[in-house]
């Protein structure tokens, strides 16, 4: 199918051609004609599927006729994070370059004054995060009675971030007669309840998650002791590999973002940090620097993981296994984008005995193990010692050891007979090794996760 068949106007088609898109993605094929018809849409789609253009392209055409009144935006797009909001604004600029639509971006961390000035001029497209929008509404700076086109993007993320009461309040301020486009990566019962409440006879569109992360990202994990020092050392070794052109390092805690970032800089790495507590202008500036290639490594929290479109990231490193397995998919999806290949490596410690198997279950495929530094790794079990391939010969899968033991024939010695294990009988029976006496560091006693 071609873009020309979707019913879009000539100017939008020209902008799309200049963006280099050859054909519409599945969500665009399904959503664009429906939106142009004026129908509500319930889209189950993740970022990376092309859903942003799926709603921005027809919106530009719909809004092309008509004029905005002061403080009364004609359309509203709600986004859960400032970064996503800024990204949608970029899309409007790119696809709307042959239209004269006015746009305002209302996100926290930026000056109220500039945002109020933009509203005063009248806006066709208002892109906002819920908190800032309500702030401005309560100050009497904005009226939503004329917003007849509403987009709620990443509804499941809004739910995770506790924004649903704000979203419900905002929707109650919009006219009842409106067109609503509602997108979510998943359809949990709470999301379905909201969709039923906000939408009128919607067309339901569901597209498979983008294959990019699964198909083009080579995923590895490496065992590591849970001591922060060990994790940082392991990370430095990984970042020093020749093929690491640009990398995002994800940490679960904001505090660790700072610690890891400072440590990398101290060790001479070209790194910047990005997390939710930073003032918005410096968040944007950092992201911009990374996108332009002016800095090689970005250490960040999950706020930067969702939906960010940074085309040339060669590696993603998970300094921590994310608490929420879905975040893993979003994190590794920052590399291997737009058909490029990418690599992800996750550091797995004894603390991750629950979270890492959950990730492996979610992605539904094996993740290969990179040989780690034996000194940094938790004390290897008999199985890991025997099954770990020699250094340089690479990689084990994440199947449980018992599965692997079943899958593997007993090893043979050179003469074809079964090789005798040199492991002491006590260890073979699974008892703890006590040769360290009382001085065994705590991390060494933590069982290795069953990965
Ligand atoms: P999204 O899912 O909206 O975050 O889009 C993911 C990426 O796909 C963005 O970099 C878009 O520029 C790109 N994209 C959107 N539509 C198309 C298309 N029809 N062909 C190729 N790339 C596209």
Tab-separated table of N, CA and C in Angstrom, residues 54 80 289 309 355 359 386 401 428:
chain	number	residue	atom	x	y	z
A	54	UNK	N	0.899	7.984	12.573
A	54	UNK	CA	-0.460	7.457	12.391
A	54	UNK	C	-1.522	8.429	12.867
A	80	UNK	N	2.705	11.066	28.421
A	80	UNK	CA	3.095	10.848	29.818
A	80	UNK	C	4.401	11.530	30.212
A	289	UNK	N	22.627	16.613	22.624
A	289	UNK	CA	24.062	16.343	22.460
A	289	UNK	C	24.283	14.883	22.079
A	309	UNK	N	13.388	8.273	20.298
A	309	UNK	CA	13.819	7.852	18.975
A	309	UNK	C	15.210	8.412	18.719
A	355	UNK	N	13.903	-11.107	39.003
A	355	UNK	CA	13.624	-10.182	37.898
A	355	UNK	C	14.183	-10.655	36.556
A	359	UNK	N	12.268	-11.369	32.882
A	359	UNK	CA	12.600	-10.756	31.586
A	359	UNK	C	12.695	-11.835	30.516
A	386	UNK	N	31.818	-26.052	35.074
A	386	UNK	CA	32.030	-27.053	34.030
A	386	UNK	C	31.423	-26.641	32.697
A	401	UNK	N	19.944	-24.527	34.350
A	401	UNK	CA	21.040	-25.481	34.263
A	401	UNK	C	20.530	-26.902	34.163
A	428	UNK	N	29.568	-31.530	44.663
A	428	UNK	CA	28.669	-32.165	43.702
A	428	UNK	C	27.303	-32.392	44.322
